[in-house]
PDB file of C-alpha atoms in Angstrom:
ATOM      1  CA  MET A   1      19.382 -26.924  -2.863  1.00 58.00           C
ATOM      2  CA  GLY A   2      20.604 -30.625  -2.825  1.00 67.00           C
ATOM      3  CA  ILE A   3      19.354 -32.345   0.349  1.00 76.00           C
ATOM      4  CA  THR A   4      16.478 -29.779   0.788  1.00 81.00           C
ATOM      5  CA  SER A   5      14.838 -31.046  -2.218  1.00 79.00           C
ATOM      6  CA  VAL A   6      14.697 -34.620  -0.322  1.00 86.00           C
ATOM      7  CA  ALA A   7      13.025 -32.889   2.710  1.00 90.00           C
ATOM      8  CA  ALA A   8      10.440 -31.181   0.254  1.00 91.00           C
ATOM      9  CA  ILE A   9       9.573 -34.501  -1.143  1.00 92.00           C
ATOM     10  CA  THR A  10       8.956 -35.777   2.503  1.00 92.00           C
ATOM     11  CA  VAL A  11       6.678 -32.792   3.257  1.00 93.00           C
ATOM     12  CA  ILE A  12       4.751 -33.084   0.054  1.00 94.00           C
ATOM     13  CA  CYS A  13       4.057 -36.806   0.640  1.00 93.00           C
ATOM     14  CA  TYR A  14       2.943 -36.056   4.134  1.00 92.00           C
ATOM     15  CA  VAL A  15       0.447 -33.541   3.076  1.00 93.00           C
ATOM     16  CA  LEU A  16      -0.805 -35.703   0.361  1.00 93.00           C
ATOM     17  CA  ALA A  17      -1.136 -38.472   2.861  1.00 91.00           C
ATOM     18  CA  LEU A  18      -3.206 -36.419   5.070  1.00 90.00           C
ATOM     19  CA  ALA A  19      -5.482 -35.564   2.298  1.00 93.00           C
ATOM     20  CA  ILE A  20      -5.854 -39.262   1.465  1.00 90.00           C
ATOM     21  CA  LYS A  21      -6.624 -40.008   5.125  1.00 88.00           C
ATOM     22  CA  ALA A  22      -9.642 -37.786   4.804  1.00 91.00           C
ATOM     23  CA  THR A  23     -11.007 -40.183   2.079  1.00 92.00           C
ATOM     24  CA  LYS A  24     -12.657 -43.643   2.719  1.00 92.00           C
ATOM     25  CA  LEU A  25      -9.381 -45.420   1.516  1.00 90.00           C
ATOM     26  CA  ASP A  26      -8.049 -47.761   4.070  1.00 89.00           C
ATOM     27  CA  ASN A  27      -5.140 -46.365   6.074  1.00 86.00           C
ATOM     28  CA  LYS A  28      -3.042 -49.549   5.641  1.00 89.00           C
ATOM     29  CA  TRP A  29      -2.421 -48.318   2.019  1.00 90.00           C
ATOM     30  CA  LEU A  30      -0.854 -45.032   3.122  1.00 90.00           C
ATOM     31  CA  PRO A  31       2.857 -46.215   3.181  1.00 91.00           C
ATOM     32  CA  ALA A  32       2.612 -47.713  -0.263  1.00 93.00           C
ATOM     33  CA  ILE A  33       0.903 -44.747  -1.607  1.00 93.00           C
ATOM     34  CA  CYS A  34       3.554 -42.381   0.041  1.00 94.00           C
ATOM     35  CA  GLY A  35       6.235 -44.675  -1.516  1.00 94.00           C
ATOM     36  CA  LEU A  36       4.827 -44.471  -4.836  1.00 95.00           C
ATOM     37  CA  LEU A  37       4.278 -40.712  -4.782  1.00 95.00           C
ATOM     38  CA  GLY A  38       7.868 -40.210  -3.488  1.00 95.00           C
ATOM     39  CA  GLY A  39       9.322 -42.316  -6.068  1.00 96.00           C
ATOM     40  CA  ALA A  40       7.376 -40.256  -8.894  1.00 96.00           C
ATOM     41  CA  LEU A  41       8.429 -36.930  -7.215  1.00 95.00           C
ATOM     42  CA  GLY A  42      11.977 -38.244  -6.948  1.00 94.00           C
ATOM     43  CA  ALA A  43      12.185 -38.929 -10.768  1.00 95.00           C
ATOM     44  CA  ALA A  44      10.433 -35.670 -11.569  1.00 94.00           C
ATOM     45  CA  ALA A  45      12.862 -33.756  -9.302  1.00 91.00           C
ATOM     46  CA  MET A  46      15.939 -35.247 -11.174  1.00 90.00           C
ATOM     47  CA  TYR A  47      14.943 -33.323 -14.393  1.00 90.00           C
ATOM     48  CA  ILE A  48      13.440 -30.254 -12.681  1.00 90.00           C
ATOM     49  CA  MET A  49      16.106 -29.409  -9.932  1.00 86.00           C
ATOM     50  CA  PRO A  50      19.603 -29.271 -11.137  1.00 81.00           C
ATOM     51  CA  ASP A  51      21.264 -29.812  -7.673  1.00 83.00           C
ATOM     52  CA  TYR A  52      19.041 -32.945  -6.872  1.00 85.00           C
ATOM     53  CA  PRO A  53      21.327 -35.462  -5.227  1.00 86.00           C
ATOM     54  CA  ALA A  54      20.917 -38.332  -7.896  1.00 87.00           C
ATOM     55  CA  GLY A  55      22.838 -38.725 -11.117  1.00 85.00           C
ATOM     56  CA  ASP A  56      20.640 -41.652 -12.550  1.00 92.00           C
ATOM     57  CA  MET A  57      16.924 -42.567 -12.429  1.00 94.00           C
ATOM     58  CA  ILE A  58      17.200 -45.561 -10.215  1.00 95.00           C
ATOM     59  CA  THR A  59      18.793 -43.406  -7.358  1.00 94.00           C
ATOM     60  CA  ALA A  60      16.418 -40.566  -8.091  1.00 93.00           C
ATOM     61  CA  VAL A  61      13.603 -42.911  -7.471  1.00 95.00           C
ATOM     62  CA  ALA A  62      15.092 -44.658  -4.621  1.00 95.00           C
ATOM     63  CA  ILE A  63      15.630 -41.277  -2.889  1.00 93.00           C
ATOM     64  CA  GLY A  64      12.067 -40.330  -3.499  1.00 94.00           C
ATOM     65  CA  ILE A  65      10.697 -43.635  -2.267  1.00 95.00           C
ATOM     66  CA  VAL A  66      12.636 -43.338   0.932  1.00 95.00           C
ATOM     67  CA  SER A  67      11.524 -39.660   1.363  1.00 93.00           C
ATOM     68  CA  GLY A  68       8.078 -40.848   0.834  1.00 93.00           C
ATOM     69  CA  LEU A  69       8.278 -43.611   3.309  1.00 93.00           C
ATOM     70  CA  ALA A  70       9.723 -41.130   5.816  1.00 92.00           C
ATOM     71  CA  ALA A  71       6.504 -39.081   5.583  1.00 89.00           C
ATOM     72  CA  THR A  72       4.655 -42.040   7.041  1.00 87.00           C
ATOM     73  CA  GLY A  73       7.414 -42.291   9.749  1.00 86.00           C
ATOM     74  CA  VAL A  74       7.152 -38.730  10.677  1.00 83.00           C
ATOM     75  CA  ASN A  75       3.240 -39.283  11.104  1.00 77.00           C
ATOM     76  CA  GLN A  76       3.847 -42.253  13.356  1.00 80.00           C
ATOM     77  CA  VAL A  77       6.303 -40.296  15.568  1.00 83.00           C
ATOM     78  CA  PHE A  78       3.629 -37.469  15.991  1.00 78.00           C
ATOM     79  CA  LYS A  79       0.945 -40.198  16.758  1.00 79.00           C
ATOM     80  CA  GLN A  80       3.220 -41.955  19.287  1.00 82.00           C
ATOM     81  CA  LEU A  81       4.194 -38.627  21.003  1.00 84.00           C
ATOM     82  CA  GLY A  82       0.416 -37.907  21.180  1.00 81.00           C
ATOM     83  CA  THR A  83      -0.338 -41.242  22.532  1.00 70.00           C
ATOM     84  CA  GLY A  84       2.613 -40.936  25.316  1.00 58.00           C
ATOM     85  CA  ALA A  85       1.358 -37.480  26.527  1.00 54.00           C
ATOM     86  CA  ASN A  86      -2.016 -39.042  26.906  1.00 55.00           C
ATOM     87  CA  GLN A  87      -0.592 -42.169  28.942  1.00 55.00           C
ATOM     88  CA  ASN A  88       1.342 -39.889  31.037  1.00 53.00           C
ATOM     89  CA  ALA A  89      -1.713 -37.832  31.963  1.00 52.00           C
ATOM     90  CA  ASP A  90      -3.624 -40.870  33.134  1.00 51.00           C
ATOM     91  CA  HIS A  91      -0.785 -41.885  35.669  1.00 48.00           C
TER      92      HIS A  91
END
Protein backbone atom coordinates (compact mmCIF):
# COMPACT_ATOMS: atom_id res chain seq x y z
CA MET A 1 0.00 0.00 0.00
CA GLY A 2 2.85 2.41 0.90
CA ILE A 3 2.40 5.74 -0.83
CA THR A 4 -1.32 5.10 -1.34
CA SER A 5 -1.83 5.58 2.39
CA VAL A 6 -0.39 9.10 2.07
CA ALA A 7 -2.97 9.93 -0.61
CA ALA A 8 -5.67 8.46 1.62
CA ILE A 9 -4.71 10.88 4.41
CA THR A 10 -5.02 13.77 1.95
CA VAL A 11 -8.47 12.64 0.85
CA ILE A 12 -9.68 12.16 4.43
CA CYS A 13 -8.41 15.62 5.42
CA TYR A 14 -10.03 17.17 2.33
CA VAL A 15 -13.41 15.64 3.14
CA LEU A 16 -13.15 16.70 6.79
CA ALA A 17 -12.20 20.23 5.66
CA LEU A 18 -15.35 20.36 3.52
CA ALA A 19 -17.38 19.36 6.57
CA ILE A 20 -15.68 22.01 8.69
CA LYS A 21 -16.34 24.66 6.02
CA ALA A 22 -20.04 24.01 6.53
CA THR A 23 -19.73 25.23 10.14
CA LYS A 24 -19.42 28.80 11.38
CA LEU A 25 -15.68 28.36 11.98
CA ASP A 26 -13.55 30.93 10.12
CA ASN A 27 -11.93 29.40 7.02
CA LYS A 28 -8.54 30.84 7.96
CA TRP A 29 -8.18 27.94 10.43
CA LEU A 30 -8.65 25.21 7.81
CA PRO A 31 -4.94 24.77 6.91
CA ALA A 32 -3.97 24.43 10.57
CA ILE A 33 -6.82 22.02 11.24
CA CYS A 34 -5.94 19.94 8.17
CA GLY A 35 -2.30 19.85 9.26
CA LEU A 36 -3.23 18.69 12.75
CA LEU A 37 -5.68 16.10 11.43
CA GLY A 38 -3.08 14.86 8.97
CA GLY A 39 -0.48 14.58 11.72
CA ALA A 40 -2.84 12.57 13.90
CA LEU A 41 -3.79 10.33 10.97
CA GLY A 42 -0.11 9.87 10.07
CA ALA A 43 0.69 8.77 13.63
CA ALA A 44 -2.25 6.36 13.63
CA ALA A 45 -1.37 5.02 10.18
CA MET A 46 2.12 4.08 11.35
CA TYR A 47 0.58 1.56 13.74
CA ILE A 48 -2.39 0.49 11.62
CA MET A 49 -0.79 0.08 8.18
CA PRO A 50 2.23 -2.22 7.97
CA ASP A 51 3.46 -0.64 4.68
CA TYR A 52 3.20 2.98 5.87
CA PRO A 53 6.27 4.83 4.52
CA ALA A 54 7.63 5.87 7.93
CA GLY A 55 9.74 4.01 10.43
CA ASP A 56 9.52 6.43 13.32
CA MET A 57 6.87 8.66 14.89
CA ILE A 58 8.39 12.00 13.83
CA THR A 59 8.49 10.98 10.19
CA ALA A 60 4.97 9.54 10.40
CA VAL A 61 3.59 12.77 11.85
CA ALA A 62 5.53 14.87 9.32
CA ILE A 63 4.16 12.82 6.41
CA GLY A 64 0.67 13.21 7.86
CA ILE A 65 1.02 16.98 8.28
CA VAL A 66 2.23 17.42 4.70
CA SER A 67 -0.61 15.22 3.47
CA GLY A 68 -3.14 17.25 5.46
CA LEU A 69 -1.77 20.53 4.13
CA ALA A 70 -1.90 19.09 0.62
CA ALA A 71 -5.68 18.84 1.09
CA THR A 72 -5.88 22.63 1.38
CA GLY A 73 -3.68 22.91 -1.71
CA VAL A 74 -6.03 20.67 -3.67
CA ASN A 75 -8.93 22.85 -2.56
CA GLN A 76 -7.11 25.97 -3.77
CA VAL A 77 -6.34 24.38 -7.15
CA PHE A 78 -10.02 23.63 -7.73
CA LYS A 79 -10.96 27.09 -6.52
CA GLN A 80 -8.45 28.78 -8.85
CA LEU A 81 -9.48 26.64 -11.82
CA GLY A 82 -13.09 27.64 -11.21
CA THR A 83 -12.13 31.32 -10.95
CA GLY A 84 -10.04 31.10 -14.14
CA ALA A 85 -12.95 29.58 -16.04
CA ASN A 86 -15.23 32.40 -14.91
CA GLN A 87 -12.69 35.06 -15.94
CA ASN A 88 -12.30 33.50 -19.39
CA ALA A 89 -16.07 33.53 -19.87
CA ASP A 90 -16.16 37.28 -19.22
CA HIS A 91 -13.64 38.10 -21.98
